[in-house]
Amino acid sequence: MKRGIVLGALIAVGALSMAVAGFQAPAGQGREGQAGGDGRGRGDGRGRGPAGPPMLDIMKVKDNLWMITGAGGNSGVFLTAEGVTLVDTKNPGTGQAILDKIKTVTDRPITRIINTHTHADHTGSNEFFGTTVEIVAHDNTKANMQKMDNFKGDKSVFLPKRTFKDKLTIGNGKDEIDLFYFGPAHTSGDAFVVFKELRAMHAGDTFAGKGTPLIDGNNGGSGVEYGKTLAKAAAGIKNVDTIITGHSTLMTPADLKEFADFNNDFAAWGQAQMKAGKTVEAAAAEYKIPDWYKARGYTIGNPIGQMGGVRGNLQVIYDELSKK
Ligand SMILES: [Zn+2]
């Protein structure tokens, strides 16, 4: 089925679907506080609208690694000998607020940005940090970003210049960072960013939190592959004990493995619904989080109560299966 038709159908269904349609609109079309990113708002009303600067919080994850929450996806701040590597730049207009938070922990300059994926709540403030900063992302994320208004024309200088396909190691010694790609999930270009010495990683929105995932079919995300991709990451990334999620709290590798299982179970359930001839609407209406996962904190939508609903996920899975 064509995406346009899907989108039209979604818009017809009402408020929830409007949210999903916004999520599926080409990224970067939205302005701050509107669709175009999937990290809109945290449910507390902070950092939105014209009332004032975005409100962010910074917390120490390990020595030389911090997480900044608020105004989009979680950012990672990794202190190296050369300067700061910033993983994800939140919503447009958040650059100064990010810099202010970083200045509370170090005076070193920001020398590198890594974008875990294309969405505007993770790439929105790249331009604030200027053209001398090295910007790194997966090949497919660069391609997805090139479709965004935020990175067209003069702003193409804020696209990633250093990209990778399967794995890339940057930096030396205790500053070494491994970037891994294991296949499509949230988008077609989700990078796992590993700070080797610290045994920590940033998983971006591929692990946004414990709940039904956000699958962006328009940017190459895959509901069929999602769990498999996560399982590959869980098996392939060794020596990590702490995970920064896209929009939730810190997690562990055991949580990542569990989330892989959840997504594989969800894809299998979706496939069974389709085989049984159920419409996306009918199947979505029946879905309940299995008790085993519910007891472990899983919810419909993600932990901050925004997009990533069952219906949108199922639509992506149905679309993928009907192409096979
Ligand atoms: Zn995202």
mmCIF file of C-alpha atoms and ligand atoms in Angstrom:
data_model
loop_
_atom_site.group_PDB
_atom_site.id
_atom_site.type_symbol
_atom_site.label_atom_id
_atom_site.label_comp_id
_atom_site.label_asym_id
_atom_site.label_seq_id
_atom_site.Cartn_x
_atom_site.Cartn_y
_atom_site.Cartn_z
ATOM 1 C CA MET A 1 0.000 0.000 0.000
ATOM 2 C CA LYS A 2 1.237 3.467 -0.804
ATOM 3 C CA ARG A 3 2.305 5.609 2.143
ATOM 4 C CA GLY A 4 0.122 8.475 0.951
ATOM 5 C CA ILE A 5 -2.947 6.317 1.233
ATOM 6 C CA VAL A 6 -1.865 5.135 4.660
ATOM 7 C CA LEU A 7 -1.326 8.687 5.761
ATOM 8 C CA GLY A 8 -4.731 9.744 4.420
ATOM 9 C CA ALA A 9 -6.393 6.879 6.236
ATOM 10 C CA LEU A 10 -4.595 7.772 9.435
ATOM 11 C CA ILE A 11 -5.705 11.387 9.306
ATOM 12 C CA ALA A 12 -9.299 10.261 8.974
ATOM 13 C CA VAL A 13 -9.227 8.303 12.195
ATOM 14 C CA GLY A 14 -8.833 11.059 14.716
ATOM 15 C CA ALA A 15 -6.563 12.553 17.290
ATOM 16 C CA LEU A 16 -4.354 9.567 18.045
ATOM 17 C CA SER A 17 -3.898 8.891 14.380
ATOM 18 C CA MET A 18 -3.143 12.536 13.773
ATOM 19 C CA ALA A 19 -0.228 12.122 16.090
ATOM 20 C CA VAL A 20 0.964 9.103 14.150
ATOM 21 C CA ALA A 21 0.461 10.923 10.863
ATOM 22 C CA GLY A 22 2.584 13.730 12.211
ATOM 23 C CA PHE A 23 5.234 11.209 13.090
ATOM 24 C CA GLN A 24 5.091 9.764 9.593
ATOM 25 C CA ALA A 25 5.229 13.121 7.847
ATOM 26 C CA PRO A 26 8.637 13.832 6.344
ATOM 27 C CA ALA A 27 10.880 14.629 9.244
ATOM 28 C CA GLY A 28 11.880 18.205 9.604
ATOM 29 C CA GLN A 29 8.622 19.582 8.272
ATOM 30 C CA GLY A 30 7.475 20.378 11.750
ATOM 31 C CA ARG A 31 8.477 23.309 13.871
ATOM 32 C CA GLU A 32 9.292 23.132 17.508
ATOM 33 C CA GLY A 33 6.356 21.831 19.466
ATOM 34 C CA GLN A 34 4.724 20.409 16.363
ATOM 35 C CA ALA A 35 5.013 17.221 14.411
ATOM 36 C CA GLY A 36 8.182 16.349 12.592
ATOM 37 C CA GLY A 37 10.060 14.879 15.500
ATOM 38 C CA ASP A 38 8.864 12.147 17.749
ATOM 39 C CA GLY A 39 10.094 13.607 20.976
ATOM 40 C CA ARG A 40 7.609 16.385 21.307
ATOM 41 C CA GLY A 41 7.023 17.477 24.844
ATOM 42 C CA ARG A 42 7.660 15.499 27.976
ATOM 43 C CA GLY A 43 4.173 15.807 29.296
ATOM 44 C CA ASP A 44 5.270 18.501 31.694
ATOM 45 C CA GLY A 45 4.902 21.401 29.306
ATOM 46 C CA ARG A 46 8.484 22.488 29.769
ATOM 47 C CA GLY A 47 10.640 23.617 26.915
ATOM 48 C CA ARG A 48 7.770 24.304 24.556
ATOM 49 C CA GLY A 49 6.183 27.357 23.092
ATOM 50 C CA PRO A 50 7.400 30.927 23.169
ATOM 51 C CA ALA A 51 7.354 31.304 26.967
ATOM 52 C CA GLY A 52 11.100 30.907 27.535
ATOM 53 C CA PRO A 53 14.226 28.917 26.800
ATOM 54 C CA PRO A 54 14.053 25.119 26.800
ATOM 55 C CA MET A 55 14.402 23.626 30.280
ATOM 56 C CA LEU A 56 17.014 20.896 30.357
ATOM 57 C CA ASP A 57 18.537 18.751 33.082
ATOM 58 C CA ILE A 58 21.989 17.203 33.119
ATOM 59 C CA MET A 59 22.909 14.082 35.070
ATOM 60 C CA LYS A 60 26.181 12.243 35.439
ATOM 61 C CA VAL A 61 26.138 8.735 33.960
ATOM 62 C CA LYS A 62 29.793 7.862 34.609
ATOM 63 C CA ASP A 63 33.057 9.774 34.914
ATOM 64 C CA ASN A 64 33.343 11.792 31.676
ATOM 65 C CA LEU A 65 29.803 10.918 30.530
ATOM 66 C CA TRP A 66 26.575 12.822 31.172
ATOM 67 C CA MET A 67 23.004 12.689 29.887
ATOM 68 C CA ILE A 68 20.965 15.820 29.140
ATOM 69 C CA THR A 69 17.188 15.349 29.232
ATOM 70 C CA GLY A 70 14.384 17.571 27.967
ATOM 71 C CA ALA A 71 13.404 19.345 24.707
ATOM 72 C CA GLY A 72 13.653 16.254 22.519
ATOM 73 C CA GLY A 73 15.703 13.088 22.739
ATOM 74 C CA ASN A 74 18.236 12.454 25.468
ATOM 75 C CA SER A 75 21.675 13.812 24.586
ATOM 76 C CA GLY A 76 24.935 12.137 25.583
ATOM 77 C CA VAL A 77 27.897 14.308 26.577
ATOM 78 C CA PHE A 78 31.237 12.479 26.366
ATOM 79 C CA LEU A 79 34.353 14.305 27.498
ATOM 80 C CA THR A 80 37.520 13.469 25.548
ATOM 81 C CA ALA A 81 41.028 14.953 25.565
ATOM 82 C CA GLU A 82 40.206 16.992 22.451
ATOM 83 C CA GLY A 83 36.820 18.205 23.541
ATOM 84 C CA VAL A 84 33.215 17.152 23.953
ATOM 85 C CA THR A 85 31.456 14.627 21.745
ATOM 86 C CA LEU A 86 27.733 15.429 21.814
ATOM 87 C CA VAL A 87 25.372 12.604 20.878
ATOM 88 C CA ASP A 88 22.117 14.097 19.486
ATOM 89 C CA THR A 89 21.192 17.777 19.463
ATOM 90 C CA LYS A 90 17.513 17.793 20.513
ATOM 91 C CA ASN A 91 14.785 19.984 19.048
ATOM 92 C CA PRO A 92 15.562 23.000 16.863
ATOM 93 C CA GLY A 93 16.368 26.029 18.980
ATOM 94 C CA THR A 94 17.902 24.082 21.873
ATOM 95 C CA GLY A 95 21.610 24.640 21.102
ATOM 96 C CA GLN A 96 22.278 27.410 23.604
ATOM 97 C CA ALA A 97 20.480 25.525 26.375
ATOM 98 C CA ILE A 98 22.526 22.389 25.603
ATOM 99 C CA LEU A 99 25.753 24.409 25.653
ATOM 100 C CA ASP A 100 24.783 26.050 28.948
ATOM 101 C CA LYS A 101 24.322 22.608 30.524
ATOM 102 C CA ILE A 102 27.618 21.311 29.135
ATOM 103 C CA LYS A 103 29.393 24.372 30.562
ATOM 104 C CA THR A 104 28.283 23.321 34.040
ATOM 105 C CA VAL A 105 30.515 20.223 33.737
ATOM 106 C CA THR A 106 33.414 21.251 31.462
ATOM 107 C CA ASP A 107 35.007 24.229 29.720
ATOM 108 C CA ARG A 108 36.199 22.146 26.796
ATOM 109 C CA PRO A 109 34.699 22.954 23.388
ATOM 110 C CA ILE A 110 32.246 20.759 21.505
ATOM 111 C CA THR A 111 34.335 19.167 18.764
ATOM 112 C CA ARG A 112 32.097 16.372 17.500
ATOM 113 C CA ILE A 113 28.386 15.623 17.084
ATOM 114 C CA ILE A 114 27.034 12.125 16.549
ATOM 115 C CA ASN A 115 23.419 11.871 15.341
ATOM 116 C CA THR A 116 21.888 8.510 16.309
ATOM 117 C CA HIS A 117 19.208 8.956 13.616
ATOM 118 C CA THR A 118 17.459 11.525 11.467
ATOM 119 C CA HIS A 119 14.569 12.845 13.558
ATOM 120 C CA ALA A 120 14.375 16.557 14.289
ATOM 121 C CA ASP A 121 14.285 15.985 18.044
ATOM 122 C CA HIS A 122 17.770 14.424 17.745
ATOM 123 C CA THR A 123 19.305 16.550 14.945
ATOM 124 C CA GLY A 124 17.399 19.808 15.423
ATOM 125 C CA SER A 125 20.204 21.905 16.908
ATOM 126 C CA ASN A 126 23.167 20.651 14.840
ATOM 127 C CA GLU A 127 23.505 24.066 13.238
ATOM 128 C CA PHE A 128 23.994 25.881 16.536
ATOM 129 C CA PHE A 129 27.403 24.254 16.995
ATOM 130 C CA GLY A 130 28.878 25.678 13.783
ATOM 131 C CA THR A 131 30.653 24.273 10.760
ATOM 132 C CA THR A 132 33.966 23.272 12.341
ATOM 133 C CA VAL A 133 32.388 20.525 14.444
ATOM 134 C CA GLU A 134 32.755 17.030 13.024
ATOM 135 C CA ILE A 135 29.294 15.490 12.453
ATOM 136 C CA VAL A 136 29.036 11.698 12.307
ATOM 137 C CA ALA A 137 26.089 9.418 11.493
ATOM 138 C CA HIS A 138 25.086 6.278 9.625
ATOM 139 C CA ASP A 139 24.999 6.455 5.785
ATOM 140 C CA ASN A 140 21.209 6.058 5.732
ATOM 141 C CA THR A 141 20.735 8.727 8.383
ATOM 142 C CA LYS A 142 22.650 11.195 6.252
ATOM 143 C CA ALA A 143 20.386 10.269 3.318
ATOM 144 C CA ASN A 144 17.282 10.685 5.498
ATOM 145 C CA MET A 145 18.528 14.029 6.817
ATOM 146 C CA GLN A 146 19.061 15.280 3.262
ATOM 147 C CA LYS A 147 15.285 15.053 2.789
ATOM 148 C CA MET A 148 14.634 17.390 5.735
ATOM 149 C CA ASP A 149 14.045 21.115 5.272
ATOM 150 C CA ASN A 150 16.383 21.656 8.253
ATOM 151 C CA PHE A 151 19.295 20.444 6.103
ATOM 152 C CA LYS A 152 18.491 21.800 2.652
ATOM 153 C CA GLY A 153 20.294 24.591 0.776
ATOM 154 C CA ASP A 154 22.704 26.585 2.940
ATOM 155 C CA LYS A 155 21.971 24.290 5.869
ATOM 156 C CA SER A 156 23.451 21.255 4.120
ATOM 157 C CA VAL A 157 26.735 22.174 5.848
ATOM 158 C CA PHE A 158 25.192 20.774 9.051
ATOM 159 C CA LEU A 159 24.735 17.312 7.563
ATOM 160 C CA PRO A 160 27.056 14.497 8.685
ATOM 161 C CA LYS A 161 30.319 14.485 6.747
ATOM 162 C CA ARG A 162 31.696 11.337 8.283
ATOM 163 C CA THR A 163 29.427 8.320 7.806
ATOM 164 C CA PHE A 164 29.619 4.568 8.189
ATOM 165 C CA LYS A 165 27.904 1.388 7.030
ATOM 166 C CA ASP A 166 28.378 -1.398 9.612
ATOM 167 C CA LYS A 167 30.950 -0.222 12.139
ATOM 168 C CA LEU A 168 33.159 2.798 12.698
ATOM 169 C CA THR A 169 35.736 3.419 15.421
ATOM 170 C CA ILE A 170 36.665 7.021 16.179
ATOM 171 C CA GLY A 171 39.095 8.482 18.688
ATOM 172 C CA ASN A 172 41.950 6.752 20.506
ATOM 173 C CA GLY A 173 42.604 5.056 23.812
ATOM 174 C CA LYS A 174 40.138 5.934 26.533
ATOM 175 C CA ASP A 175 38.389 8.334 24.135
ATOM 176 C CA GLU A 176 37.559 5.584 21.660
ATOM 177 C CA ILE A 177 33.974 5.398 20.426
ATOM 178 C CA ASP A 178 32.516 2.500 18.426
ATOM 179 C CA LEU A 179 29.491 3.106 16.225
ATOM 180 C CA PHE A 180 27.504 0.046 15.208
ATOM 181 C CA TYR A 181 24.688 -0.561 12.751
ATOM 182 C CA PHE A 182 22.677 -3.782 12.868
ATOM 183 C CA GLY A 183 19.798 -3.095 10.458
ATOM 184 C CA PRO A 184 16.499 -1.208 10.291
ATOM 185 C CA ALA A 185 14.377 -0.637 13.393
ATOM 186 C CA HIS A 186 13.187 2.857 14.402
ATOM 187 C CA THR A 187 14.527 4.173 11.047
ATOM 188 C CA SER A 188 16.880 2.815 8.379
ATOM 189 C CA GLY A 189 19.956 4.420 9.984
ATOM 190 C CA ASP A 190 19.939 3.817 13.738
ATOM 191 C CA ALA A 191 23.416 3.971 15.241
ATOM 192 C CA PHE A 192 24.435 2.410 18.562
ATOM 193 C CA VAL A 193 27.156 4.603 20.063
ATOM 194 C CA VAL A 194 29.515 2.806 22.460
ATOM 195 C CA PHE A 195 31.904 4.574 24.836
ATOM 196 C CA LYS A 196 34.218 1.618 25.214
ATOM 197 C CA GLU A 197 36.318 2.592 28.207
ATOM 198 C CA LEU A 198 33.191 3.523 30.169
ATOM 199 C CA ARG A 199 31.232 0.382 29.263
ATOM 200 C CA ALA A 200 28.319 2.616 28.287
ATOM 201 C CA MET A 201 26.313 3.277 25.150
ATOM 202 C CA HIS A 202 23.685 5.562 23.659
ATOM 203 C CA ALA A 203 21.001 3.558 21.858
ATOM 204 C CA GLY A 204 18.957 6.453 20.458
ATOM 205 C CA ASP A 205 15.292 5.836 19.747
ATOM 206 C CA THR A 206 15.828 2.229 18.739
ATOM 207 C CA PHE A 207 15.501 1.858 22.503
ATOM 208 C CA ALA A 208 13.436 4.944 23.364
ATOM 209 C CA GLY A 209 12.057 3.278 26.475
ATOM 210 C CA LYS A 210 9.981 0.310 27.601
ATOM 211 C CA GLY A 211 6.840 0.323 25.518
ATOM 212 C CA THR A 212 5.515 -0.184 22.023
ATOM 213 C CA PRO A 213 8.195 1.271 19.790
ATOM 214 C CA LEU A 214 8.200 4.151 17.363
ATOM 215 C CA ILE A 215 8.561 2.755 13.847
ATOM 216 C CA ASP A 216 9.102 5.389 11.161
ATOM 217 C CA GLY A 217 8.244 3.573 7.940
ATOM 218 C CA ASN A 218 8.791 6.718 5.882
ATOM 219 C CA ASN A 219 12.419 6.806 7.002
ATOM 220 C CA GLY A 220 13.017 3.112 6.420
ATOM 221 C CA GLY A 221 12.058 1.854 9.873
ATOM 222 C CA SER A 222 10.924 -1.770 10.101
ATOM 223 C CA GLY A 223 8.475 -3.445 12.434
ATOM 224 C CA VAL A 224 9.356 -6.853 11.033
ATOM 225 C CA GLU A 225 13.085 -6.378 11.601
ATOM 226 C CA TYR A 226 12.931 -4.254 14.772
ATOM 227 C CA GLY A 227 13.312 -7.054 17.303
ATOM 228 C CA LYS A 228 15.871 -8.895 15.189
ATOM 229 C CA THR A 229 17.978 -5.752 14.883
ATOM 230 C CA LEU A 230 17.844 -5.237 18.640
ATOM 231 C CA ALA A 231 18.754 -8.867 19.277
ATOM 232 C CA LYS A 232 21.802 -8.467 17.022
ATOM 233 C CA ALA A 233 22.801 -5.362 18.968
ATOM 234 C CA ALA A 234 22.288 -7.097 22.308
ATOM 235 C CA ALA A 235 24.461 -10.019 21.166
ATOM 236 C CA GLY A 236 27.021 -8.029 19.202
ATOM 237 C CA ILE A 237 27.839 -5.207 21.591
ATOM 238 C CA LYS A 238 29.983 -6.564 24.409
ATOM 239 C CA ASN A 239 31.294 -5.065 27.604
ATOM 240 C CA VAL A 240 28.566 -2.522 28.182
ATOM 241 C CA ASP A 241 26.681 -2.194 31.475
ATOM 242 C CA THR A 242 24.798 1.094 31.039
ATOM 243 C CA ILE A 243 22.535 2.273 28.212
ATOM 244 C CA ILE A 244 21.315 5.812 27.549
ATOM 245 C CA THR A 245 17.861 5.486 25.947
ATOM 246 C CA GLY A 246 16.284 7.834 23.428
ATOM 247 C CA HIS A 247 13.642 9.245 25.758
ATOM 248 C CA SER A 248 13.644 7.336 29.032
ATOM 249 C CA THR A 249 15.881 6.525 31.983
ATOM 250 C CA LEU A 250 19.176 4.640 31.910
ATOM 251 C CA MET A 251 18.810 0.930 31.137
ATOM 252 C CA THR A 252 20.944 -2.233 31.161
ATOM 253 C CA PRO A 253 21.880 -4.792 28.494
ATOM 254 C CA ALA A 254 19.325 -7.147 30.085
ATOM 255 C CA ASP A 255 16.681 -4.496 29.426
ATOM 256 C CA LEU A 256 17.832 -4.268 25.809
ATOM 257 C CA LYS A 257 17.552 -8.014 25.367
ATOM 258 C CA GLU A 258 14.079 -7.956 26.928
ATOM 259 C CA PHE A 259 13.060 -5.121 24.586
ATOM 260 C CA ALA A 260 14.299 -7.193 21.617
ATOM 261 C CA ASP A 261 12.096 -10.077 22.770
ATOM 262 C CA PHE A 262 9.148 -7.728 23.205
ATOM 263 C CA ASN A 263 9.510 -6.470 19.646
ATOM 264 C CA ASN A 264 9.914 -9.948 18.189
ATOM 265 C CA ASP A 265 6.782 -11.021 20.054
ATOM 266 C CA PHE A 266 4.925 -7.952 18.797
ATOM 267 C CA ALA A 267 5.946 -8.587 15.169
ATOM 268 C CA ALA A 268 4.877 -12.239 15.446
ATOM 269 C CA TRP A 269 1.539 -11.175 16.917
ATOM 270 C CA GLY A 270 1.047 -8.621 14.118
ATOM 271 C CA GLN A 271 1.822 -11.202 11.480
ATOM 272 C CA ALA A 272 -0.699 -13.614 13.019
ATOM 273 C CA GLN A 273 -3.385 -10.905 12.987
ATOM 274 C CA MET A 274 -2.753 -10.228 9.325
ATOM 275 C CA LYS A 275 -2.846 -13.925 8.485
ATOM 276 C CA ALA A 276 -6.159 -14.181 10.318
ATOM 277 C CA GLY A 277 -7.515 -11.495 7.990
ATOM 278 C CA LYS A 278 -7.974 -8.793 10.611
ATOM 279 C CA THR A 279 -7.774 -5.155 9.646
ATOM 280 C CA VAL A 280 -5.132 -3.003 11.270
ATOM 281 C CA GLU A 281 -7.888 -1.167 13.149
ATOM 282 C CA ALA A 282 -9.504 -4.344 14.479
ATOM 283 C CA ALA A 283 -6.219 -5.880 15.524
ATOM 284 C CA ALA A 284 -4.976 -2.675 17.177
ATOM 285 C CA ALA A 285 -8.198 -2.387 19.158
ATOM 286 C CA GLU A 286 -7.643 -5.868 20.583
ATOM 287 C CA TYR A 287 -3.986 -5.535 21.468
ATOM 288 C CA LYS A 288 -2.958 -5.715 25.097
ATOM 289 C CA ILE A 289 0.571 -5.637 26.468
ATOM 290 C CA PRO A 290 1.285 -9.245 27.496
ATOM 291 C CA ASP A 291 1.180 -9.602 31.305
ATOM 292 C CA TRP A 292 4.817 -10.672 31.504
ATOM 293 C CA TYR A 293 5.923 -7.353 29.956
ATOM 294 C CA LYS A 294 3.277 -5.324 31.729
ATOM 295 C CA ALA A 295 4.734 -6.463 35.038
ATOM 296 C CA ARG A 296 8.077 -5.113 33.829
ATOM 297 C CA GLY A 297 6.752 -1.641 33.138
ATOM 298 C CA TYR A 298 5.861 -1.846 29.451
ATOM 299 C CA THR A 299 3.164 0.519 28.220
ATOM 300 C CA ILE A 300 1.405 1.329 24.979
ATOM 301 C CA GLY A 301 3.129 4.339 23.550
ATOM 302 C CA ASN A 302 6.424 5.127 25.135
ATOM 303 C CA PRO A 303 7.178 6.145 28.711
ATOM 304 C CA ILE A 304 6.566 9.807 28.046
ATOM 305 C CA GLY A 305 3.121 9.190 26.639
ATOM 306 C CA GLN A 306 3.546 10.244 23.048
ATOM 307 C CA MET A 307 3.596 8.525 19.678
ATOM 308 C CA GLY A 308 4.449 4.927 19.018
ATOM 309 C CA GLY A 309 0.975 3.538 19.265
ATOM 310 C CA VAL A 310 -0.088 0.038 18.319
ATOM 311 C CA ARG A 311 -1.984 1.106 15.243
ATOM 312 C CA GLY A 312 0.939 2.881 13.621
ATOM 313 C CA ASN A 313 3.252 -0.026 14.406
ATOM 314 C CA LEU A 314 0.843 -2.542 12.960
ATOM 315 C CA GLN A 315 0.362 -0.486 9.827
ATOM 316 C CA VAL A 316 4.106 -0.551 9.185
ATOM 317 C CA ILE A 317 4.214 -4.321 9.793
ATOM 318 C CA TYR A 318 1.223 -4.959 7.509
ATOM 319 C CA ASP A 319 2.751 -2.757 4.795
ATOM 320 C CA GLU A 320 6.026 -4.616 4.997
ATOM 321 C CA LEU A 321 4.429 -8.062 4.937
ATOM 322 C CA SER A 322 2.158 -7.192 2.004
ATOM 323 C CA LYS A 323 5.207 -6.247 -0.073
ATOM 324 C CA LYS A 324 6.760 -9.669 0.425
HETATM 325 ZN ZN ZN B 1 13.308 9.246 16.677
#
